Short mmCIF file of C-alpha atoms in Angstrom, two decimals:
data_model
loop_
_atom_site.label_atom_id
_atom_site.label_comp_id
_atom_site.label_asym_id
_atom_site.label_seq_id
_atom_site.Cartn_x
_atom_site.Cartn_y
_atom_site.Cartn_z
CA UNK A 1 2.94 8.46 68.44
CA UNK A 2 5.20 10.95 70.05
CA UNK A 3 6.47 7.86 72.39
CA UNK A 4 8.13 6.31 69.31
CA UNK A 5 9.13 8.96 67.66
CA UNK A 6 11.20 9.84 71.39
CA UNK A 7 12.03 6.09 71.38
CA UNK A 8 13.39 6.72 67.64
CA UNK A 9 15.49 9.19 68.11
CA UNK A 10 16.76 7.55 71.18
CA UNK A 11 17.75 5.40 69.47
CA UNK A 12 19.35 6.77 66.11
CA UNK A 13 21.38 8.84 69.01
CA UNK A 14 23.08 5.61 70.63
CA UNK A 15 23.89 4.48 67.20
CA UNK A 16 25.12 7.85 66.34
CA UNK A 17 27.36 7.85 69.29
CA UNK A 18 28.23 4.50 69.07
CA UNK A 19 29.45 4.89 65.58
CA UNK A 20 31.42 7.85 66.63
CA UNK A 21 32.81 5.70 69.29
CA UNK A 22 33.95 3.29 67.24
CA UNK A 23 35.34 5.54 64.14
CA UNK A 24 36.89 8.20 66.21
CA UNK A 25 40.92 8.05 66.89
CA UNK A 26 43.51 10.33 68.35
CA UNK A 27 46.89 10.12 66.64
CA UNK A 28 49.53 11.93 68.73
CA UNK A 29 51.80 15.27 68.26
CA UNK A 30 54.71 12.41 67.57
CA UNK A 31 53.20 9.69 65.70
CA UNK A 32 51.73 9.20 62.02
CA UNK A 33 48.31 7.74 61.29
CA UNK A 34 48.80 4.70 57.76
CA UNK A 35 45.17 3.95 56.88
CA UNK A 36 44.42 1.16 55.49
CA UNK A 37 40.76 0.18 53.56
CA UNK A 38 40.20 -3.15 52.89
CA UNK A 39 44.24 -3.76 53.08
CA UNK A 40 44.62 -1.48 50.61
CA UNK A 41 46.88 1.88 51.60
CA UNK A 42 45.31 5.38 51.41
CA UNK A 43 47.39 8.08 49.95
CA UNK A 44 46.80 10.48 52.71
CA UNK A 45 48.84 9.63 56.19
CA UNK A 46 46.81 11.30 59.27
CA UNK A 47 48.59 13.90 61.20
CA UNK A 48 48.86 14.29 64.62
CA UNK A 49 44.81 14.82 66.26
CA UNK A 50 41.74 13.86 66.23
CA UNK A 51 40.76 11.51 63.37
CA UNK A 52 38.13 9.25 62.01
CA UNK A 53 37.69 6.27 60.07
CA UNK A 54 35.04 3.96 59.02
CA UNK A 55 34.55 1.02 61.49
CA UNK A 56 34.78 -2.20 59.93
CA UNK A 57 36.07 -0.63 56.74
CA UNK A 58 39.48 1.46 57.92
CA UNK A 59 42.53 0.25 59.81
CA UNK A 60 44.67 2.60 61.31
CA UNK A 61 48.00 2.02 62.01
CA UNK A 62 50.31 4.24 64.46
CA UNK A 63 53.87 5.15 63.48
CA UNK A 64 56.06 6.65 65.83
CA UNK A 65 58.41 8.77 64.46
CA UNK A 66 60.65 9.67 67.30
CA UNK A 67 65.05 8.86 67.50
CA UNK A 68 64.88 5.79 68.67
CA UNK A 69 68.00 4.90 70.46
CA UNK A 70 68.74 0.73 69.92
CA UNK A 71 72.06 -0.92 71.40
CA UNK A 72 73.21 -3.26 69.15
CA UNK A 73 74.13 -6.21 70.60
CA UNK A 74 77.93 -7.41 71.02
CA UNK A 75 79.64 -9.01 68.26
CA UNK A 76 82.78 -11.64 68.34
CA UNK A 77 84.97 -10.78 65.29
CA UNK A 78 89.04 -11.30 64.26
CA UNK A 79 90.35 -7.80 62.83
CA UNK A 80 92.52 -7.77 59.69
CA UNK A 81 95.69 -8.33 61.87
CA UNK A 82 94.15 -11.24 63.47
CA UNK A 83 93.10 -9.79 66.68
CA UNK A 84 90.07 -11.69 68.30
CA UNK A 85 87.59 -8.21 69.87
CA UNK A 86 84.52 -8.12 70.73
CA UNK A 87 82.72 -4.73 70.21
CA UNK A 88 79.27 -3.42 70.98
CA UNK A 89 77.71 -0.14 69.44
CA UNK A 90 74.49 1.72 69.99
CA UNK A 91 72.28 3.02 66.54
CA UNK A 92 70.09 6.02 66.73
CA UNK A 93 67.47 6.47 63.73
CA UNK A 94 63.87 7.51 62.80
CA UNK A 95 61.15 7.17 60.57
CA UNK A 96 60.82 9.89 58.00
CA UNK A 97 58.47 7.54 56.06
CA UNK A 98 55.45 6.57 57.60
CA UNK A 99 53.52 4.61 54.71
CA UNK A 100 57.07 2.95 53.50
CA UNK A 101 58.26 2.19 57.06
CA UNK A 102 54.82 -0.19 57.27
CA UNK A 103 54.17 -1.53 53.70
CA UNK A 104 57.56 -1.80 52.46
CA UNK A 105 58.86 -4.14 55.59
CA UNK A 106 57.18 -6.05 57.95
CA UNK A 107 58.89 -5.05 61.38
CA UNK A 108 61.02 -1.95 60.96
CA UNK A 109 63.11 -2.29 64.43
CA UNK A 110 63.81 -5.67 64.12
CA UNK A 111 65.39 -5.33 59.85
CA UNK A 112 67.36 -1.97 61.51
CA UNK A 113 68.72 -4.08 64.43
CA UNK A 114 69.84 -7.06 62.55
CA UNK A 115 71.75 -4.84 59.66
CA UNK A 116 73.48 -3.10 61.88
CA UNK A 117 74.86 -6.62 63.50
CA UNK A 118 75.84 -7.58 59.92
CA UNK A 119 77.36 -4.07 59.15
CA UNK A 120 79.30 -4.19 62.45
CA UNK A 121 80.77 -7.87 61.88
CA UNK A 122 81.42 -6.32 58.59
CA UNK A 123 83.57 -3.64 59.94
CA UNK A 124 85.72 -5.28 62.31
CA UNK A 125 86.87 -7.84 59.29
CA UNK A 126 88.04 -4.75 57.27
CA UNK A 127 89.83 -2.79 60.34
CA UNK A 128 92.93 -2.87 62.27
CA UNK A 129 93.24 -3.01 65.95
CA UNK A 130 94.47 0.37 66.02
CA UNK A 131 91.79 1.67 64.00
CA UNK A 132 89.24 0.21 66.35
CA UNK A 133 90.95 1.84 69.07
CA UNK A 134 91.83 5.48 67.97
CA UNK A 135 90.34 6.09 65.17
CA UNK A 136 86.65 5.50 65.70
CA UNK A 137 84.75 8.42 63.94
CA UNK A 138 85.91 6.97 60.46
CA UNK A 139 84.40 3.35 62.07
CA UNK A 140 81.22 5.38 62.90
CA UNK A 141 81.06 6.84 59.86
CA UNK A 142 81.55 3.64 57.52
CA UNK A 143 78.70 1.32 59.66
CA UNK A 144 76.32 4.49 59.44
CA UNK A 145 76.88 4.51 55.66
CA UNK A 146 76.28 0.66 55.44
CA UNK A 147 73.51 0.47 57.74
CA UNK A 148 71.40 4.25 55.93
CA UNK A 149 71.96 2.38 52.37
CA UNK A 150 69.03 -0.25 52.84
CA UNK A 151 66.91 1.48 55.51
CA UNK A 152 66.26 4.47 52.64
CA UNK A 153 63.59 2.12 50.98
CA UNK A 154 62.06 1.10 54.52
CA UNK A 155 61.50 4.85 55.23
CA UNK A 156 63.76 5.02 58.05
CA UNK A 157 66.95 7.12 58.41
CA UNK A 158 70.19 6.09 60.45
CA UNK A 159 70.82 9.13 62.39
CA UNK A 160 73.56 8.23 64.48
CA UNK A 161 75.74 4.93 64.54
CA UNK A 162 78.30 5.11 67.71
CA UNK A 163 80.63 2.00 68.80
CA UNK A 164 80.92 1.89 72.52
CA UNK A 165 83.27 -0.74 73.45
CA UNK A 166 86.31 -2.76 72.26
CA UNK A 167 86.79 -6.17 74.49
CA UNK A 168 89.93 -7.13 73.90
CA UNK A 169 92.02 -10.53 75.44
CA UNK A 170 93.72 -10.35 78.62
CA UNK A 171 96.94 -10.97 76.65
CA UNK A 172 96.79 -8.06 74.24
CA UNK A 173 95.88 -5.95 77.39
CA UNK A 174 99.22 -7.03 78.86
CA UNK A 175 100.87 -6.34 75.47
CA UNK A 176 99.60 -2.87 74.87
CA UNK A 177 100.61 -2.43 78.64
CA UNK A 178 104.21 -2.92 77.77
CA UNK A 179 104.50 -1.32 74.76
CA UNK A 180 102.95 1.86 76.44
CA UNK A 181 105.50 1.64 79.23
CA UNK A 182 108.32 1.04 76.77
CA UNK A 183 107.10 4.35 74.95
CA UNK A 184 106.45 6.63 77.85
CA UNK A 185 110.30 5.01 79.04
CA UNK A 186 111.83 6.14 76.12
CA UNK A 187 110.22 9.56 76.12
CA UNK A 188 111.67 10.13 79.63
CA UNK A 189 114.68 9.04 79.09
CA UNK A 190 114.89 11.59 75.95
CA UNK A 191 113.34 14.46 77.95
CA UNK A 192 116.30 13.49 80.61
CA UNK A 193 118.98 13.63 78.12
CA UNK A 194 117.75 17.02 76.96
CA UNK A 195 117.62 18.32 79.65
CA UNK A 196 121.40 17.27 80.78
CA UNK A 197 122.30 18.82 78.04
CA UNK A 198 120.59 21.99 78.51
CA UNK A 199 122.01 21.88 82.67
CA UNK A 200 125.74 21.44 80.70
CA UNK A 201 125.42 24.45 78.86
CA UNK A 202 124.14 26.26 81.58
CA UNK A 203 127.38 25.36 83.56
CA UNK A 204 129.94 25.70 81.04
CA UNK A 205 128.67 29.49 81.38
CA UNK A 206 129.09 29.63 84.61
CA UNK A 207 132.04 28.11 84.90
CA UNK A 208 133.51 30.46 82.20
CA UNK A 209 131.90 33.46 83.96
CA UNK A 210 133.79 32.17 87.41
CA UNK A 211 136.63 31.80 85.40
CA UNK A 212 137.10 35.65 85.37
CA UNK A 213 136.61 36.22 89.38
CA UNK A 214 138.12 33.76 90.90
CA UNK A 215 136.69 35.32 94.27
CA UNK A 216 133.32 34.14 92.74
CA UNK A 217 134.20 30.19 93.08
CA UNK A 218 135.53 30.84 96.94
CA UNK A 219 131.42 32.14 97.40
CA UNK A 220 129.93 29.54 95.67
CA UNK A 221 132.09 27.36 97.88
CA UNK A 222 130.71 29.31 100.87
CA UNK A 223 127.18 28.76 99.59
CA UNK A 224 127.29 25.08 99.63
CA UNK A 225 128.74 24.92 102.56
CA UNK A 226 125.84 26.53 103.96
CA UNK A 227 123.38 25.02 102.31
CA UNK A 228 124.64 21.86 103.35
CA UNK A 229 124.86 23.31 107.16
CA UNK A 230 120.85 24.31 106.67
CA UNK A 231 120.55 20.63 107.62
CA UNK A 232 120.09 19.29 111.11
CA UNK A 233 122.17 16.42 110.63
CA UNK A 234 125.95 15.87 112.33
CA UNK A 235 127.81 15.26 108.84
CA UNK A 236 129.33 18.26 107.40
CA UNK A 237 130.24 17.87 103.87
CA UNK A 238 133.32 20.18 102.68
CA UNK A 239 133.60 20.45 98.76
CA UNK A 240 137.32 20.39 98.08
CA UNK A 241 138.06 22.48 94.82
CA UNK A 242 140.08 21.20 92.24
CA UNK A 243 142.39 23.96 91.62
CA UNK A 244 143.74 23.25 94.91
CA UNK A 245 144.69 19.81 94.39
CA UNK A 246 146.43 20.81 90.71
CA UNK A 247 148.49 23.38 92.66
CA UNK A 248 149.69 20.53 95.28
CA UNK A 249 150.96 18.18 92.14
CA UNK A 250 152.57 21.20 90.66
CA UNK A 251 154.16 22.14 93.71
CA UNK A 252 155.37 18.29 94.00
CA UNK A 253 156.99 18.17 90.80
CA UNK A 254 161.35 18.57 90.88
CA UNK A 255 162.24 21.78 89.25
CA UNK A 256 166.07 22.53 87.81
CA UNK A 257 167.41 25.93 87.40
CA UNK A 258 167.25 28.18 84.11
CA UNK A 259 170.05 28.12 82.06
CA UNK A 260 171.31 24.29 83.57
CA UNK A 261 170.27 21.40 81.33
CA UNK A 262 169.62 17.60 82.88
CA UNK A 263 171.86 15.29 81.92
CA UNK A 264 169.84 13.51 79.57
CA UNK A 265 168.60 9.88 80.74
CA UNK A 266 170.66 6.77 79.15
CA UNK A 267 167.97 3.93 79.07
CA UNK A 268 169.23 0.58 80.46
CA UNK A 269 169.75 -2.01 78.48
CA UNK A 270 167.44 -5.66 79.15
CA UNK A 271 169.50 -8.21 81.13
CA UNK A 272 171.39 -10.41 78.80
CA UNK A 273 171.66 -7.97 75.79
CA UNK A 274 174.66 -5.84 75.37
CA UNK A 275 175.02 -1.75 75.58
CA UNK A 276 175.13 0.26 72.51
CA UNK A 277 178.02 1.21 71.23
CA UNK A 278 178.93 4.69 70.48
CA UNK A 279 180.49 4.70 66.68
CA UNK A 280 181.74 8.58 67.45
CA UNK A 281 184.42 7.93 70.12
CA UNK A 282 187.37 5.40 69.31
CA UNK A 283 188.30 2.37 71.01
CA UNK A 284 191.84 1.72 72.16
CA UNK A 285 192.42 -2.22 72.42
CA UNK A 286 194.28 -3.08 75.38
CA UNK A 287 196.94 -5.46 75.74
CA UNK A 288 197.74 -7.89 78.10
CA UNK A 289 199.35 -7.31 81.27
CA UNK A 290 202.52 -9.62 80.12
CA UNK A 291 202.93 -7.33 77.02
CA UNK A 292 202.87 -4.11 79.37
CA UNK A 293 205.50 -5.51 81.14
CA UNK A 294 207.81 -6.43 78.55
CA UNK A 295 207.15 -2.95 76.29
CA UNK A 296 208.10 -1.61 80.30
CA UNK A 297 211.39 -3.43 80.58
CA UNK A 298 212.78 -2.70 77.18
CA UNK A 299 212.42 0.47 77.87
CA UNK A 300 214.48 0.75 80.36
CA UNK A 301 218.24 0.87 80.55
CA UNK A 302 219.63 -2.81 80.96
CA UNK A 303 222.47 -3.36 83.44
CA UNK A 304 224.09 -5.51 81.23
CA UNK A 305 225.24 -7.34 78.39
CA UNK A 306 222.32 -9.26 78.83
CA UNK A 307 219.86 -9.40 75.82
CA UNK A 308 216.35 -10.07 76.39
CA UNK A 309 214.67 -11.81 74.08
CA UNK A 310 211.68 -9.79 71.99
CA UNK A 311 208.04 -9.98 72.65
CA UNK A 312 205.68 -12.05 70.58
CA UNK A 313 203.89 -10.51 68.54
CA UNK A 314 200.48 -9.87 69.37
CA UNK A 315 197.42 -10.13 67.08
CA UNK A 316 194.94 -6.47 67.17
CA UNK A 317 192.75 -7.08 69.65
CA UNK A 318 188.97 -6.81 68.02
CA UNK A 319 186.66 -3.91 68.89
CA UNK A 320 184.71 -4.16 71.97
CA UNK A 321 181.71 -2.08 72.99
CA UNK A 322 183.69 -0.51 75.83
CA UNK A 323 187.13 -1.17 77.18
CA UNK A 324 187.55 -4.13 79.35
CA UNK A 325 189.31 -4.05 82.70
CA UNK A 326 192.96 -4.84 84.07
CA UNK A 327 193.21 -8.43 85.47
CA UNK A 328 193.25 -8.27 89.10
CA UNK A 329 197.11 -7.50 89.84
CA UNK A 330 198.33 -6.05 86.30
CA UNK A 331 199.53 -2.43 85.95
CA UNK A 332 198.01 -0.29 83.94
CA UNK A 333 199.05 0.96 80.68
CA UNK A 334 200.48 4.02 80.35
CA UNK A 335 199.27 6.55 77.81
CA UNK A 336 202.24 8.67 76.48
#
C-alpha cells in the first residue's frame, strides 16, 4: 500500500514538473511577452521575468523593443531639376506597442523597411540637387514625418531617419568641380583687389609722409639697396629715383632771359599753298625795270634839244602777298 502511494506521488511529481516545464517562460529586461489563448489576444502584455502560461492553451509571443537601426537600401531617383542621384539612408525606430506591433501587421521590420523606400523615392522627386546636398536636416526631417505617419497604428515609432549618401554622375561631379573653382577664383581675385587697394593707401601715406623729408627717400633708397645686397647672388640692383631723372629733363630744356621775349614762331606754310598776307602793312606795286629807267632819264637834265618821247602808261599793278623781286640786271627803285 505504501509502495503505490510512493509510486503515486512519484508520479503526480514528474507531471507536476513536467507541466511546469512546459508552462514556464522567461521574457527578458528588453522584450514584451503578447499572449495569445486560442488566437485570441489577452489584455495583459507580460513584463520582463519569469512567466507562465498554460501549455497547449497559451502562445507567447516575444517583442523586442529595442532602437533598431535598419539601412535602407539605395534608391535610383531624378530630382526636380532633372538630376539622376542615387541616395541611401539608414532608419532608427522602436516598438512602443507590443500587442499592436503583432496583431495589427504581420511583419513589423519588413512594412518599416519598405515605407521608408517609398518615402525616400518620394523625397528625391520633390527636392533639388542642392537641397540634397546642403540642406539635409529638412530632408531628414520630411522622410521621418512620412515614414512615423503609418507606423503609429503598427505600434512602432520612427526615431531617427538619416540620409547617408548622394551618388551623383561623373559629369555633374566634373560640373560642380568647375563651378567651385570658378567661385573660389573669383573670391581670390576680389580678396587680391582689396587688398591692392588697401597696399595703395598705405603708400600714398608714405609717400606723402616722405614728401616732407626728403632725407627719408635717400634711406629708403639705402634700405633696398641692402636688402637687395642680403643676397648671395652677383647682380646688384640700383633703384634709380625719379626725381632725379625730372631734374635731368628740366635741366635739358633752353631757357631765355627775364625781361627778353622770343620772337614768336611764324608757322610754314604747306608746299604749294601761298603765305598769308598781312592786311596791316601796305603794299607798294613795283614797276618794271623799263619804267624805272625812263622816270630816271626824264629826270635828268637833257643835253639837248632833243625831246624824248613819254612813257606808256602803265596799268596799277594788282596786290601781291609780298613784293616781288628785281629782274636779274634792273636797278632798283628809288624811294624819295
Amino acid at each position: 500500500m505504501v509502495q503505490v502511494l510512493l509510486t503515486a506521488l512519484v508520479v503526480v511529481a514528474l507531471a507536476g514538473v513536467a507541466y511546469t516545464v512546459a508552462a514556464a517562460r522567461v521574457v527578458k529586461q528588453y522584450e514584451r511577452g503578447v499572449v495569445l489563448r486560442f488566437g485570441r489576444l489577452r489584455n495583459d502584455v507580460r513584463g520582463p521575468g519569469f512567466t507562465m502560461v498554460l501549455p497547449g492553451v497559451d502562445r507567447l509571443r516575444k517583442v523586442n523593443m529595442q532602437i533598431v537601426t535598419m539601412p535602407v537600401p539605395a534608391q535610383d531617383g531624378i530630382t526636380r531639376d532633372n538630376v539622376t542621384v542615387r541616395v541611401d539612408a539608414v532608419i532608427y525606430f522602436k516598438v512602443v506597442d507590443a500587442s499592436s506591433a503583432i496583431v495589427e501587421v504581420e511583419d513589423y521590420r519588413f512594412a518599416v523597411s519598405q515605407m521608408a523606400q517609398t518615402s525616400l523615392r518620394s523625397i528625391i522627386g520633390k527636392s533639388d540637387l542642392d537641397d540634397l546636398l546642403s540642406n539635409r536636416e529638412k530632408l531628414n526631417q520630411g522622410l521621418e514625418l512620412m515614414i512615423d505617419s503609418p507606423a503609429v497604428g503598427w505600434g512602432v515609432q520612427i526615431d531617427r531617419v538619416e540620409i547617408k549618401d548622394v551618388s551623383l554622375p561623373e559629369t555633374m561631379k566634373r560640373s560642380m568641380a568647375r563651378q567651385a573653382e570658378a567661385d573660389r577664383e573669383r573670391r581670390a581675385r576680389v580678396i587680391n583687389a582689396d587688398a591692392e587697394l588697401q597696399a595703395s593707401k598705405k603708400l600714398s601715406q608714405a609717400a606723402a609722409e616722405m614728401s616732407s623729408q626728403p632725407a627719408a627717400l635717400q634711406l629708403r633708397l639705402l634700405q633696398t639697396v641692402v636688402a637687395v645686397a642680403a643676397e648671395k647672388n652677383s647682380t646688384l640692383v640700383l633703384p634709380f629715383p625719379v626725381e632725379l631723372l625730372r631734374f635731368l629733363e628740366r635741366a635739358q630744356q633752353p631757357t631765355t632771359p627775364e625781361g627778353v621775349e622770343s620772337p614768336p614762331q611764324v608757322p610754314k606754310a604747306p608746299a604749294g599753298t601761298a603765305p598769308p598776307v598781312d592786311s596791316a602793312e601796305p603794299v607798294e606795286p613795283v614797276q618794271p625795270a623799263e619804267s624805272a629807267e625812263a622816270a630816271s632819264s626824264s629826270t635828268s637834265p637833257s643835253p639837248g634839244p632833243a625831246r624824248t618821247a613819254p612813257a606808256p602808261k602803265q596799268a596799277p599793278a594788282a596786290a601781291s602777298p609780298r613784293p616781288r623781286p628785281a629782274p636779274t640786271g634792273s636797278k632798283p627803285l628809288a624811294r624819295h
